Every structure is written in C-alpha cells, then in structure tokens.
Coordinates of C-alpha atoms and ligand atoms in Angstrom, one line a residue:
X1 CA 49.6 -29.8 6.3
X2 CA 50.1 -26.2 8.1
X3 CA 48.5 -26.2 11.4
X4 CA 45.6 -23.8 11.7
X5 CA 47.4 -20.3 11.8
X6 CA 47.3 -17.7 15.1
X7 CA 45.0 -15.2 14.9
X8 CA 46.6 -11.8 15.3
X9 CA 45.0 -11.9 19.0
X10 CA 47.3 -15.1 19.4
X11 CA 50.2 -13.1 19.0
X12 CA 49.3 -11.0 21.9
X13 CA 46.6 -11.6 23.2
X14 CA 47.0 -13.4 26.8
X15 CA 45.0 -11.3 28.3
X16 CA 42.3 -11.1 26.1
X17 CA 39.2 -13.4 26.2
X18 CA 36.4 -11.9 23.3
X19 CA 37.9 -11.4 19.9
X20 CA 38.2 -8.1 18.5
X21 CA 35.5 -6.4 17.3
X22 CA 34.6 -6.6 13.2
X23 CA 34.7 -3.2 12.7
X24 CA 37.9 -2.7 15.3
X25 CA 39.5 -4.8 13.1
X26 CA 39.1 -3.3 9.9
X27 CA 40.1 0.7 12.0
X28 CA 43.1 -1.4 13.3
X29 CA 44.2 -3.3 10.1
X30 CA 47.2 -1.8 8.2
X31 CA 48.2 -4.6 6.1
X32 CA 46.7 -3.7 2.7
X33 CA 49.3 -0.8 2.8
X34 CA 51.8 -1.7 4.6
X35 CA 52.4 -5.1 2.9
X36 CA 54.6 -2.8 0.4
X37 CA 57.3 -2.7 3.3
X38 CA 57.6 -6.4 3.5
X39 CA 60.9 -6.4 1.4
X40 CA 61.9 -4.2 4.4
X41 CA 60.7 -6.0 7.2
X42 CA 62.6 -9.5 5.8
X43 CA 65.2 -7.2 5.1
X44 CA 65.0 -5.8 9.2
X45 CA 64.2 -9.2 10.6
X46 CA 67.8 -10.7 9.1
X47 CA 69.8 -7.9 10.8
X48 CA 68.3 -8.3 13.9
X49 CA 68.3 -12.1 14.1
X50 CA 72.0 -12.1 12.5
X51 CA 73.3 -9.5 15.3
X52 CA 71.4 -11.5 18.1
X53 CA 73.1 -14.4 17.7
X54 CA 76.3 -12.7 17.2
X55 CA 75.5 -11.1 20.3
X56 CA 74.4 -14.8 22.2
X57 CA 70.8 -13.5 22.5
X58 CA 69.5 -16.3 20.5
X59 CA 71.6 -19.5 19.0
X60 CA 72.9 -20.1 16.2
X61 CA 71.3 -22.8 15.2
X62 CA 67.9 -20.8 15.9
X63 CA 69.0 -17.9 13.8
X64 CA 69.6 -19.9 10.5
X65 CA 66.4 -21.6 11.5
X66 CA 64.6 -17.7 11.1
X67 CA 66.8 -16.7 8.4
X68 CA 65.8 -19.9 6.5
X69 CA 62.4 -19.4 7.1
X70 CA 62.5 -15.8 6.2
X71 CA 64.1 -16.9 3.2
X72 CA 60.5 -18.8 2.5
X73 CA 58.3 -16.0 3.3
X74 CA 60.4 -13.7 0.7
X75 CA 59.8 -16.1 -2.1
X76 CA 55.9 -16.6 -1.3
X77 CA 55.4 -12.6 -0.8
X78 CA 57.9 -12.5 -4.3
X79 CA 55.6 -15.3 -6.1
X80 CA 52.5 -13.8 -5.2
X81 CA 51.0 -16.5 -2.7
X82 CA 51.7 -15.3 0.4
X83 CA 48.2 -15.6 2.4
X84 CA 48.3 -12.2 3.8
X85 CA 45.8 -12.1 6.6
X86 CA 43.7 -8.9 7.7
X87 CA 43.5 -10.5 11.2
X88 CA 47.1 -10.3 11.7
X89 CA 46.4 -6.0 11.5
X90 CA 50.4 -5.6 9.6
X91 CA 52.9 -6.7 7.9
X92 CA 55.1 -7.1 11.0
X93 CA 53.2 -10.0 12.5
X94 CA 51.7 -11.5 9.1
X95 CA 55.9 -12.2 8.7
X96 CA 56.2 -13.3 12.4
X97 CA 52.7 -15.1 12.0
X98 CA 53.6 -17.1 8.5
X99 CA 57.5 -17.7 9.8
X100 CA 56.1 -19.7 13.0
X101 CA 53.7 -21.8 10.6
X102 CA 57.1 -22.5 8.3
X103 CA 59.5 -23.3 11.4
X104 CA 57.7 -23.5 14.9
X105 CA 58.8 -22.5 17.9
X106 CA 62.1 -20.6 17.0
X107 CA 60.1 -18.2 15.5
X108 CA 59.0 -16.8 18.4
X109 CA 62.5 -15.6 19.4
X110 CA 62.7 -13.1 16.4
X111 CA 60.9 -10.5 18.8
X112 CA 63.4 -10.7 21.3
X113 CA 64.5 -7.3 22.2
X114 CA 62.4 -5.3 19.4
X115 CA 59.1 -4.2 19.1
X116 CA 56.8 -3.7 16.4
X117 CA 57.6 -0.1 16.9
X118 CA 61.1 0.1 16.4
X119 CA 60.2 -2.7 13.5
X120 CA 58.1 -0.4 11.6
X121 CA 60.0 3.1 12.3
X122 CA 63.0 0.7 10.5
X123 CA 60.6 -0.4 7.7
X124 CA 59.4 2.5 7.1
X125 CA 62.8 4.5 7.0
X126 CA 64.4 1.9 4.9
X127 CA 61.9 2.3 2.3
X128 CA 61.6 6.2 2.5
X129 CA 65.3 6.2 1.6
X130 CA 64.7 3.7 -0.8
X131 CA 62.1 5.9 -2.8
X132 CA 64.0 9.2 -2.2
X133 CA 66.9 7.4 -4.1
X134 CA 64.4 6.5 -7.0
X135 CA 62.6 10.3 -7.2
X136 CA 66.3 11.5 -7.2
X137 CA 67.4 9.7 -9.9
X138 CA 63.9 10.4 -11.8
X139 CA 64.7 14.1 -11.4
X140 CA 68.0 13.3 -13.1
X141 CA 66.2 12.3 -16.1
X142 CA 63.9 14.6 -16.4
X143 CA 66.5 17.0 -15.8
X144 CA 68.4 15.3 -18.9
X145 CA 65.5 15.5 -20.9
X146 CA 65.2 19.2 -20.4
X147 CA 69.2 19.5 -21.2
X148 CA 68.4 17.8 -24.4
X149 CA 66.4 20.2 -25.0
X150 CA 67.7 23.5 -24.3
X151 CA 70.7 22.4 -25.9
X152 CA 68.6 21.8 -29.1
X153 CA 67.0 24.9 -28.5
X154 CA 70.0 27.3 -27.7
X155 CA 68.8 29.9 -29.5
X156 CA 65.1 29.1 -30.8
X157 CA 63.6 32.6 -29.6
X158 CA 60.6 32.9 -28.1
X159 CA 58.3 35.3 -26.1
X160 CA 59.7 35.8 -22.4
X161 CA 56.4 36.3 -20.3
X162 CA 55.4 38.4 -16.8
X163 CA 52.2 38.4 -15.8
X164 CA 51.8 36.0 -19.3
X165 CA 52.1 39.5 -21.2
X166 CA 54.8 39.7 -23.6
X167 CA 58.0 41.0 -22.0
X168 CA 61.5 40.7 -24.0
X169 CA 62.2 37.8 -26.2
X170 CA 64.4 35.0 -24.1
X171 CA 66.0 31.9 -26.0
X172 CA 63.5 28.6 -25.1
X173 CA 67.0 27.0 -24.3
X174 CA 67.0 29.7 -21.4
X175 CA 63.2 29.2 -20.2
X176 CA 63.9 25.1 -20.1
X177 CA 67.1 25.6 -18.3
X178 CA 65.2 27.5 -15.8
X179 CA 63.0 24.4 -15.0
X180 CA 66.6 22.0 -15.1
X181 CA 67.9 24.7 -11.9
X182 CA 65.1 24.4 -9.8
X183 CA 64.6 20.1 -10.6
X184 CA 68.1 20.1 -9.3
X185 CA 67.3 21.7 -6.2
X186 CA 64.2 19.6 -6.1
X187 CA 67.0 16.7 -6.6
X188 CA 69.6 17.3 -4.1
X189 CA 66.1 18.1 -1.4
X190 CA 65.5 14.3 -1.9
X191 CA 69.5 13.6 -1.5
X192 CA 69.5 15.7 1.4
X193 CA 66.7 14.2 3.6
X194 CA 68.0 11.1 2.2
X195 CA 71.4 11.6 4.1
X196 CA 69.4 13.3 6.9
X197 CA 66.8 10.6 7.6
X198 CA 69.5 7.6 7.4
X199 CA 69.5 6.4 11.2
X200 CA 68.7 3.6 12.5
X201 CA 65.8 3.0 15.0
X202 CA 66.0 -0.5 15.1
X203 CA 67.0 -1.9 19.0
X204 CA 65.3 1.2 20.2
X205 CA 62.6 -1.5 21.1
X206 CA 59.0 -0.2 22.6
X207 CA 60.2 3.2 23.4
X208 CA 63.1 2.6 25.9
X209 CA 65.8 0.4 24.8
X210 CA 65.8 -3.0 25.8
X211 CA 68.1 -4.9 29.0
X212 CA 69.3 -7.4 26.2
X213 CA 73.0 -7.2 25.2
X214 CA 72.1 -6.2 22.1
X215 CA 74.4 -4.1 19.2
X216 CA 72.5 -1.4 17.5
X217 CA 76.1 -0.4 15.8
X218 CA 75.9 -3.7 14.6
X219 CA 72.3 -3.5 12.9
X220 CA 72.7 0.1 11.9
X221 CA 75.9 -1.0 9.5
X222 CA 74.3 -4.0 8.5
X223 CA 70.9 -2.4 6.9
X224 CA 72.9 0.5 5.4
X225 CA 72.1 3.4 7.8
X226 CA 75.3 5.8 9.1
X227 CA 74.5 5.0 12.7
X228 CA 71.7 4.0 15.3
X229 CA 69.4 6.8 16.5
X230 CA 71.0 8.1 20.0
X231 CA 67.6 8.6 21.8
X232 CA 65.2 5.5 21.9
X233 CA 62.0 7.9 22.9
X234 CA 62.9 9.8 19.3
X235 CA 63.7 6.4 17.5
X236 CA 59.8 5.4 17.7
X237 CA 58.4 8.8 17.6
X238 CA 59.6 10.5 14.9
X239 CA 58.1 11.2 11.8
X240 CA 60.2 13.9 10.4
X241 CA 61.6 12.3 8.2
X242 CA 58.5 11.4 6.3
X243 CA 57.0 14.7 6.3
X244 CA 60.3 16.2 5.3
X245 CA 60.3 13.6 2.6
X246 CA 56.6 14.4 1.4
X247 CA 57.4 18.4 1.8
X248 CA 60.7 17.8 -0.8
X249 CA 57.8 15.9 -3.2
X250 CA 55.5 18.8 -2.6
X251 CA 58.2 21.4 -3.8
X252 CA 58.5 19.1 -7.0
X253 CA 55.0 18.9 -8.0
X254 CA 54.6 22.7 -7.7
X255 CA 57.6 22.6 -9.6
X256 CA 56.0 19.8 -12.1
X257 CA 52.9 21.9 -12.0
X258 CA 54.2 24.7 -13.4
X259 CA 56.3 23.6 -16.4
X260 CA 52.8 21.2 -16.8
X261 CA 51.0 24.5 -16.9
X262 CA 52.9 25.6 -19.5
X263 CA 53.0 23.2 -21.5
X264 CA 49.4 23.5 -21.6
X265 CA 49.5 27.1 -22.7
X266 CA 52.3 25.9 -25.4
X267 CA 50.2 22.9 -26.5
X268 CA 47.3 24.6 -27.5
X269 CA 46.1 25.9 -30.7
X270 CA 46.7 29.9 -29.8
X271 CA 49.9 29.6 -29.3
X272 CA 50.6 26.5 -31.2
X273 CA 54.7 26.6 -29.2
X274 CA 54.8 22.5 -28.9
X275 CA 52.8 19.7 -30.3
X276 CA 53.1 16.7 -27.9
X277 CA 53.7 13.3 -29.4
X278 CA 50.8 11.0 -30.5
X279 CA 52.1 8.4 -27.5
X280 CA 51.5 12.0 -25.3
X281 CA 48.2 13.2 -26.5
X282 CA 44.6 11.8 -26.2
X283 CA 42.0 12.8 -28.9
X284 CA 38.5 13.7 -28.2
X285 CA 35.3 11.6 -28.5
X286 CA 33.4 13.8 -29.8
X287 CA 35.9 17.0 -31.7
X288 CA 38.1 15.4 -33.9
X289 CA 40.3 18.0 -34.2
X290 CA 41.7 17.6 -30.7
X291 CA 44.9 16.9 -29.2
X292 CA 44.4 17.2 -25.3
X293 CA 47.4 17.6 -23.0
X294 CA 45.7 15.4 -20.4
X295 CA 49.1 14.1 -18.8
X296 CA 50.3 17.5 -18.5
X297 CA 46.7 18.6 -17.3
X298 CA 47.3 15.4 -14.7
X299 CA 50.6 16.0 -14.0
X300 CA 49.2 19.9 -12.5
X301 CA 46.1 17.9 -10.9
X302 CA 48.1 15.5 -8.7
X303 CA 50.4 18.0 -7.3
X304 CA 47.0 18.5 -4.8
X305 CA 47.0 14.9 -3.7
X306 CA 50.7 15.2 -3.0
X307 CA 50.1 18.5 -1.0
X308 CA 47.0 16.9 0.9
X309 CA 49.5 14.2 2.2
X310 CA 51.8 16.6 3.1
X311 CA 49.2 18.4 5.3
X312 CA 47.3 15.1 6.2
X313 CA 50.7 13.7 7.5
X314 CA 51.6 17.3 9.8
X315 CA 47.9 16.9 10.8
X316 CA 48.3 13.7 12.0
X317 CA 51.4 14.1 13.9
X318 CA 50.0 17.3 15.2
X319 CA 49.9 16.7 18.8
X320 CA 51.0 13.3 19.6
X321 CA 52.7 12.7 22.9
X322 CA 56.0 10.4 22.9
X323 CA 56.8 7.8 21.8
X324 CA 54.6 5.8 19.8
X325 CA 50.7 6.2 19.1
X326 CA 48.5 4.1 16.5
X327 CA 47.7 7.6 14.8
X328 CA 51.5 7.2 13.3
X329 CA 50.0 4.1 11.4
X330 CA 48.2 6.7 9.2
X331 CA 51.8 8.1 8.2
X332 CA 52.7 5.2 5.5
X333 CA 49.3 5.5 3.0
X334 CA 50.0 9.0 2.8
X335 CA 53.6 8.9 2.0
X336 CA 53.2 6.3 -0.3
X337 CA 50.4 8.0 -2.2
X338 CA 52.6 11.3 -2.4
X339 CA 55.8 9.3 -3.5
X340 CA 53.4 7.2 -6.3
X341 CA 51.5 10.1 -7.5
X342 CA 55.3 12.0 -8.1
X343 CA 56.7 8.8 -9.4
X344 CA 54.0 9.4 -12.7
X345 CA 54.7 13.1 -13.0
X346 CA 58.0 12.7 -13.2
X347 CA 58.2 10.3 -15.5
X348 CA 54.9 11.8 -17.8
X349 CA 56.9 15.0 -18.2
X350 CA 60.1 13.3 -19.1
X351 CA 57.8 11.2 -21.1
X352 CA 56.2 14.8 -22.8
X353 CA 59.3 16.7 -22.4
X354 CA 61.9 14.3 -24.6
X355 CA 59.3 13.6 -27.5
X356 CA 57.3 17.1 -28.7
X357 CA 58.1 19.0 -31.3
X358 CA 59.1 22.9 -31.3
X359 CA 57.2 24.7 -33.7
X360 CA 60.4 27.2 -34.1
X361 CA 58.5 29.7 -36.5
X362 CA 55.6 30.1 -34.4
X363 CA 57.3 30.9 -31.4
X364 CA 59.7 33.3 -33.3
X365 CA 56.4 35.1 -34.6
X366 CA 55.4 35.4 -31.4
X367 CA 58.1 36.7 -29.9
X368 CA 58.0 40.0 -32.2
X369 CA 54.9 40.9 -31.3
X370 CA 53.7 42.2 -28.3
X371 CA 56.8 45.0 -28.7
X372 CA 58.6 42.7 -26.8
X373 CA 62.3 45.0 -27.7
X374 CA 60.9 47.6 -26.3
X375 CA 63.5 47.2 -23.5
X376 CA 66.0 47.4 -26.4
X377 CA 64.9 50.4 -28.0
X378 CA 65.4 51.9 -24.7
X379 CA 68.2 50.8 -23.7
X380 CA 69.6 52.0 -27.2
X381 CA 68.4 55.4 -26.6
X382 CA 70.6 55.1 -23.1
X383 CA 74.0 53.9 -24.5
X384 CA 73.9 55.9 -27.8
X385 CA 72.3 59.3 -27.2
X386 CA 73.3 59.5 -23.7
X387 CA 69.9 59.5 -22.5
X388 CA 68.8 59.1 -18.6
X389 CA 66.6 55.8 -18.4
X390 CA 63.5 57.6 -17.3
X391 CA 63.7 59.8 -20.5
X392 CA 64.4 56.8 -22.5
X393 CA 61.6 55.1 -21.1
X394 CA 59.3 57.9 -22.0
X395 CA 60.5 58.3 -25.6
X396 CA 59.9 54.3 -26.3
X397 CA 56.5 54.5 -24.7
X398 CA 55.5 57.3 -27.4
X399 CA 57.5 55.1 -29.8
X400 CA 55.1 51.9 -29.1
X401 CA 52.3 54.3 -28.6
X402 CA 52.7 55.3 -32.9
X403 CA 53.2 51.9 -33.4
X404 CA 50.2 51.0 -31.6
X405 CA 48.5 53.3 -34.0
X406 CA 49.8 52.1 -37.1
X407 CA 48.9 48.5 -36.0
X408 CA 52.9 47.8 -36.4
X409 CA 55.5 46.2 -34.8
X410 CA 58.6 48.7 -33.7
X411 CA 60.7 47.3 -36.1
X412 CA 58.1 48.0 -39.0
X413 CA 58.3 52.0 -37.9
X414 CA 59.7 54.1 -40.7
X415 CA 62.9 56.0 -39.9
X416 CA 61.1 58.9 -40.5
X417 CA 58.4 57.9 -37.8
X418 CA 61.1 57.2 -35.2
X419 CA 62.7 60.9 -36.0
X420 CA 59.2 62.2 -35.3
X421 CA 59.9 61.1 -31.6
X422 CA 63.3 61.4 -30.9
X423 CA 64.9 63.3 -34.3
X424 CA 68.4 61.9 -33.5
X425 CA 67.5 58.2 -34.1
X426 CA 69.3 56.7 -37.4
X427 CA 69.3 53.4 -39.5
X428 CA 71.4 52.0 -36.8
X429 CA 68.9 51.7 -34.2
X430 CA 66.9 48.4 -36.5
X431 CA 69.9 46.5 -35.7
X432 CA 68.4 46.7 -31.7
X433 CA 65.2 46.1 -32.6
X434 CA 64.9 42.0 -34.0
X435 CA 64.1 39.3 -31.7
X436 CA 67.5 38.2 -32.8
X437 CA 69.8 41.2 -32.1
X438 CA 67.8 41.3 -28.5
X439 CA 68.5 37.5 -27.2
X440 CA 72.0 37.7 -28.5
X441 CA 72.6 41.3 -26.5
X442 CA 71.7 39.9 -22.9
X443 CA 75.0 38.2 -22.2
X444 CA 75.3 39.3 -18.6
X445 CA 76.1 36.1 -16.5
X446 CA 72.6 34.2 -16.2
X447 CA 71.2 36.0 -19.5
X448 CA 69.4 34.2 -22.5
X449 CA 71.6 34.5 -24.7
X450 CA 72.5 31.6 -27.3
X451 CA 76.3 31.8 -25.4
X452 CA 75.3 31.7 -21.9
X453 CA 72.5 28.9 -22.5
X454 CA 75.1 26.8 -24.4
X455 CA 77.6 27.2 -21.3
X456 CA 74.6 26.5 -18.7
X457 CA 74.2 23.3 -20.8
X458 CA 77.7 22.6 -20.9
X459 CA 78.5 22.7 -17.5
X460 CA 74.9 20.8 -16.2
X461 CA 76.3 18.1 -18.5
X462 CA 79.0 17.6 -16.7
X463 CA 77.9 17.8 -13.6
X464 CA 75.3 15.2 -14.7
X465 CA 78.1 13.1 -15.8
Ligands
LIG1 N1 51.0 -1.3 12.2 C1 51.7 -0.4 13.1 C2 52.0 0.9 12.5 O1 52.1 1.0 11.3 C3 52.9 -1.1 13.6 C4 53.3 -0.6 15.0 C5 52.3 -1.1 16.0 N2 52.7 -0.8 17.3 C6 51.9 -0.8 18.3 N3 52.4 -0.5 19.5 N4 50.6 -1.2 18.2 O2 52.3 1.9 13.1

C-alpha cells in the first residue's frame, strides 16, 4: 500500500508550522486548469532528467528510475485515475508528488536545477505551440471549405453591399474568397507567433539560472523548441507569447464574427441567400416554422469571451515587476478558454460553411434590384459618349430617379425613357445593364468577375496543396 501522500506544504514547507488556510488554498490552487498541461509537464520532466544525467547532475540509474515512474503517472493521468490533489495547488508538484509515492527518494532529484517557474513557462509554451498548430490547421479547413465554395459559386451573382444597401452585383465566389484572404492571414498570425514564441525557458530555473552544469541547448532540441531563451529574468517573466497568441485568436473571431453575421442575414427568410443544413439549424419550441442559425449566432457571441481573455490576460500582466509573480497563474484559464471557445467556431463554420445550400435564384433576384448597375450605366455613358464622370453620374441619377418613379428596375426603362435623359443612348446600352454583363465587366486584377474568382481559386488551391 502507498504510504500516506505529502501534502503540498510537504513539498516546501520546512519552515512552515500551521497549514494553509482553507480558503488560501482554494485562491492558491491551479490544478483544475492546469492539469490540461500534464502531457507537457511529463513531457518537460523527461528532457530535463534525460539531460541531467547526460550532464552527471543526477545518475543514471536515478534518471531511468524518474523516467519509469513518469512513465506511470502518464498512463494513470491517460486512464483517468490519476488522484489529482487540490492540496498539491498544480500540476507541477501533483507529478512530483505522485512520482515520489511510485519511486521514493529519487524522485526528489527531478527538481534539481529547475523551478516550478521555468517548469510552467515550459508547459505552458509547449502547449501554446501545440494549439496554435491545431487553430492553424483548423483555419486550413475552413479556408478549404470556403474554396469549395467559391469555386462552386464562380459566378452565382449576388448583391455586393456597403453600408448593407445594394451597391453593384459581385460574384458570391468573390464575397467567400474575401473571407478565404483574411482566414489566411488569420492562419499564418498563428504560424507566425508559433515560430516567434518557440524558445525554450526551461534551465532558466527561479529567475537566475542555476550553478549546476546544466545544458539548456540540450533541452531546447530535445522538446522541439529552436533554442533556449538567452535571458533567464525574461524566461520566467514573459507572457507575450500568450497574449500574442490570444490577440491572433481575437483577429479570427472578429473575422468568424463577421462571415457568422452574415450568414445570419443570408439565413433568414428576407433574404432567403442560404438555408443551413438540418445537422446546422435548431427549430423552435414554440414557431414551427423556424430554422435558427444559433451556431452562427454563437459563433458571433463567443468572439466576446475570446476578446475578454485577451484583455483579462494584458490586465493581468499590466504591471508586474520581474520575473515571476503568482498573478501569471491567471494567464493559463484565460488562454485556454480563448483557444477552446475558437476551437468551436472554427469548426461550426466549417461545419455551416461546407453543408448549406445556395438558393442561386434568390440571390440573382436580389442582385437586380436595388439599381445595383447603376455604376454600369455610368460608366457606359463615360466610355461611349465621351462623357466626364461627374456628368455621367448626374445623368444616371436622373436615370434611377425615372425608374424610381416607374417602380422599375433600369434595365426595365424603355429606350425611349432613357433618350428622355440623355437622347444619344441606343439599344446597346441593355447589354451594360444585367447583373450578368456587370460581374463579367469587372476583370481588373482583384475584380468579381467569374475569371478572376476562378484564378483566385486556382491558385489558393495550390498553395493549399
Ligand atoms: N501554478 C503556478 C503557475 O501557474 C506555477 C508556478 C509557481 N511558482 C511559484 N513561484 N509559486 O504560475
């Protein structure tokens, strides 16, 4: 039978005769979030035991005596009976605390030249760039999804808004291919900070290195990052690299936000543009003609938890003298909650994105009305009659104005109506004024047109591929 395990005072608590106050311990306790890093702590401990026996800091026969044990912790934590223990405050020393009970005494050497706060700015790092791998690769496939769809879509016309008024007609290939260039700059933020963050602080020990032979090249390689930290102070004290990670979620829920907005505009019954799938839609309990875009609606929502952490986190950090301070324990809830909230948005609006259906007709409709080839009239009037813009501008305001009256759309105007305004104006000038002739005009490099969306997808493809 286990002998009775140490108390979290045990671990350092010489000095110490009263226990810990009830409530000090639940202010002080991290474990219930920062159990997630215990992958990462195992996966710490082994480099650091590894390279101090390479080093002669500890023996060998002590190291595979850890590395066993570890070995025994990682498949209790994996089968789900690990007896985590809120006494033992962390994940750090509910490892070191469980690895004594497994192997005795050599456990106690695992600390040698570390701290807990070079432990968890390792932990913590290794499982930032862990999850900003994962939202990368999510982004990918929402990104895919989108491509899917614009390819599809090419040249499916629809209303191009500002100000959600009617503008000019745009190609819905154009308006999703719009959302697959700013998820890839969402993506290569996360890649970025990725390569940024990828240091290692472990061997930076409390705050100023330790007098131990120890090789921090060594540990670096081993858990994957491209070198140790160069200041020690900075190793323990820095934090940037979670709020830069939060901030490159926060840019991807507003981004999330807004193509969730839409599709809540699209989705509903005015506009009738997309009907999500049954697996993307919830009914109502008590109109049962509803189909609710409650992810999409969710998918908006969240982006403010993600935001809160991102302020929450600078708020926290505000301040703090080097190196380390407890406050920094705060930092982990709040990233994780901003990395799990994005984690379901991304994948709801892949989820949305790769099952609706286009209702093609309404969105053509839509795109007629609202004189939304205005722009093409005038433009028209500038390339065939010589006219300066302004002028042309003025003659297809009076233009809209008639139809306006006649409760038509431009292209409905007789040619005898359009002579009334500008009495050189033939047949020729319907073949400017369809949704059609106006989306397949707007070639310059970047416009909607079918051939410039159908290149955009090409070459995303391939550099997806
Ligand atoms: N649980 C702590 C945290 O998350 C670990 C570091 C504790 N270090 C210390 N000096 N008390 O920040």
């Amino acid at each position: 039978m286990a002998k009775k395990p140490a108390s979290g005072q045990e671990m350092w608590g010489g000095r110490f005769a009263a226990k810990p106050d009830e409530v000090m311990e639940a202010i002080n306790a991290s474990i219930d979030v920062d159990k997630r890093m215990a992958a990462e702590d195992i996966q710490g401990s082994r480099a650091h035991v590894r390279m101090l026996a390479d080093s002669n800091i500890v023996s060998e026969t002590d190291r595979d005596a850890i590395l066993e044990g570890l070995d025994q912790v990682e498949q209790e934590i994996v089968g789900g009976d690990f007896p985590f223990r809120k006494d033992l405050e962390d994940i750090h020393m509910n490892i070191e605390a469980r690895l004594k009970e497994i192997i005795g005494e050599p456990a106690g050497r695992l600390h040698t030249a570390r701290s807990r706060n070079d432990q968890v700015a390792t932990d913590f790092r290794l499982w930032t760039r862990q999850a900003l791998q994962t939202r990368a690769d999510q982004t990918r496939g929402l990104m895919e999804a989108l491509l899917e769809q614009a390819d599809l879509h090419a040249d499916t016309v629809m209303p191009g808004f500002t100000h959600l008024q009617t503008a000019q007609p745009v190609t819905f290939g154009h308006h999703l291919m719009a959302y697959v260039e700013m998820f890839s700059r969402d993506r290569s933020r996360f890649l970025d900070c990725q390569d940024r963050m990828n240091e290692s602080p472990l061997g930076a020990a409390a705050l100023a290195g330790t007098g131990f032979p120890i090789d921090r090249q060594k540990t670096a390689a081993d858990l994957g990052f491209k070198a140790p930290m160069a200041n020690s102070l900075d190793a323990v004290s820095a934090r940037d690299f979670a709020v830069e990670a939060v901030s490159a979620c926060s840019i991807c829920a507003m981004h999330l936000s807004r193509l969730a907005e839409e599709i809540v505009i699209w989705a509903s019954a005015q506009f009738h543009f997309v009907r999500l799938s049954d697996a993307w839609s919830t009914g109502s309990s008590i109109m049962p003609q509803k189909r609710n875009p409650d992810a999409a609606e969710l998918v908006r929502a969240k982006t403010g938890r993600i935001y809160g952490a991102l302020q929450a986190l600078l708020t926290v950090l505000k301040g703090l003298p080097l190196a380390y301070s407890k406050d920094m324990q705060e930092d982990k809830e709040l990233t994780f909650l901003a990395f799990d909230a994005l984690d379901l948005c991304l994948a709801s609006m892949t989820g949305m994105v790769s099952s609706w259906t286009v209702d093609k007709s309404a969105m053509r409709a839509a795109a007629a009305h609202g004189f939304s080839t205005a722009t093409d009239l005038a433009d028209y009037l500038v390339r065939e009659l010589g006219l300066p813009f302004r002028e042309a501008h003025h003659v297809t305001g009076a233009t809209v104005k008639l139809a306006e009256d006649k409760g038509c759309d431009l292209a409905e105007l007789s040619i005898d109506d359009l002579k009334s305004i500008e009495p050189r104006l033939t047949d020729a000038v319907y073949s400017v004024l369809t949704v059609e002739a106006s989306v397949n005009s707007r070639q310059s490099y970047g416009g909607t047109s079918p051939v410039r969306v159908r290149e955009q997808v090409s070459r995303w493809k391939e550099l997806l591929s």
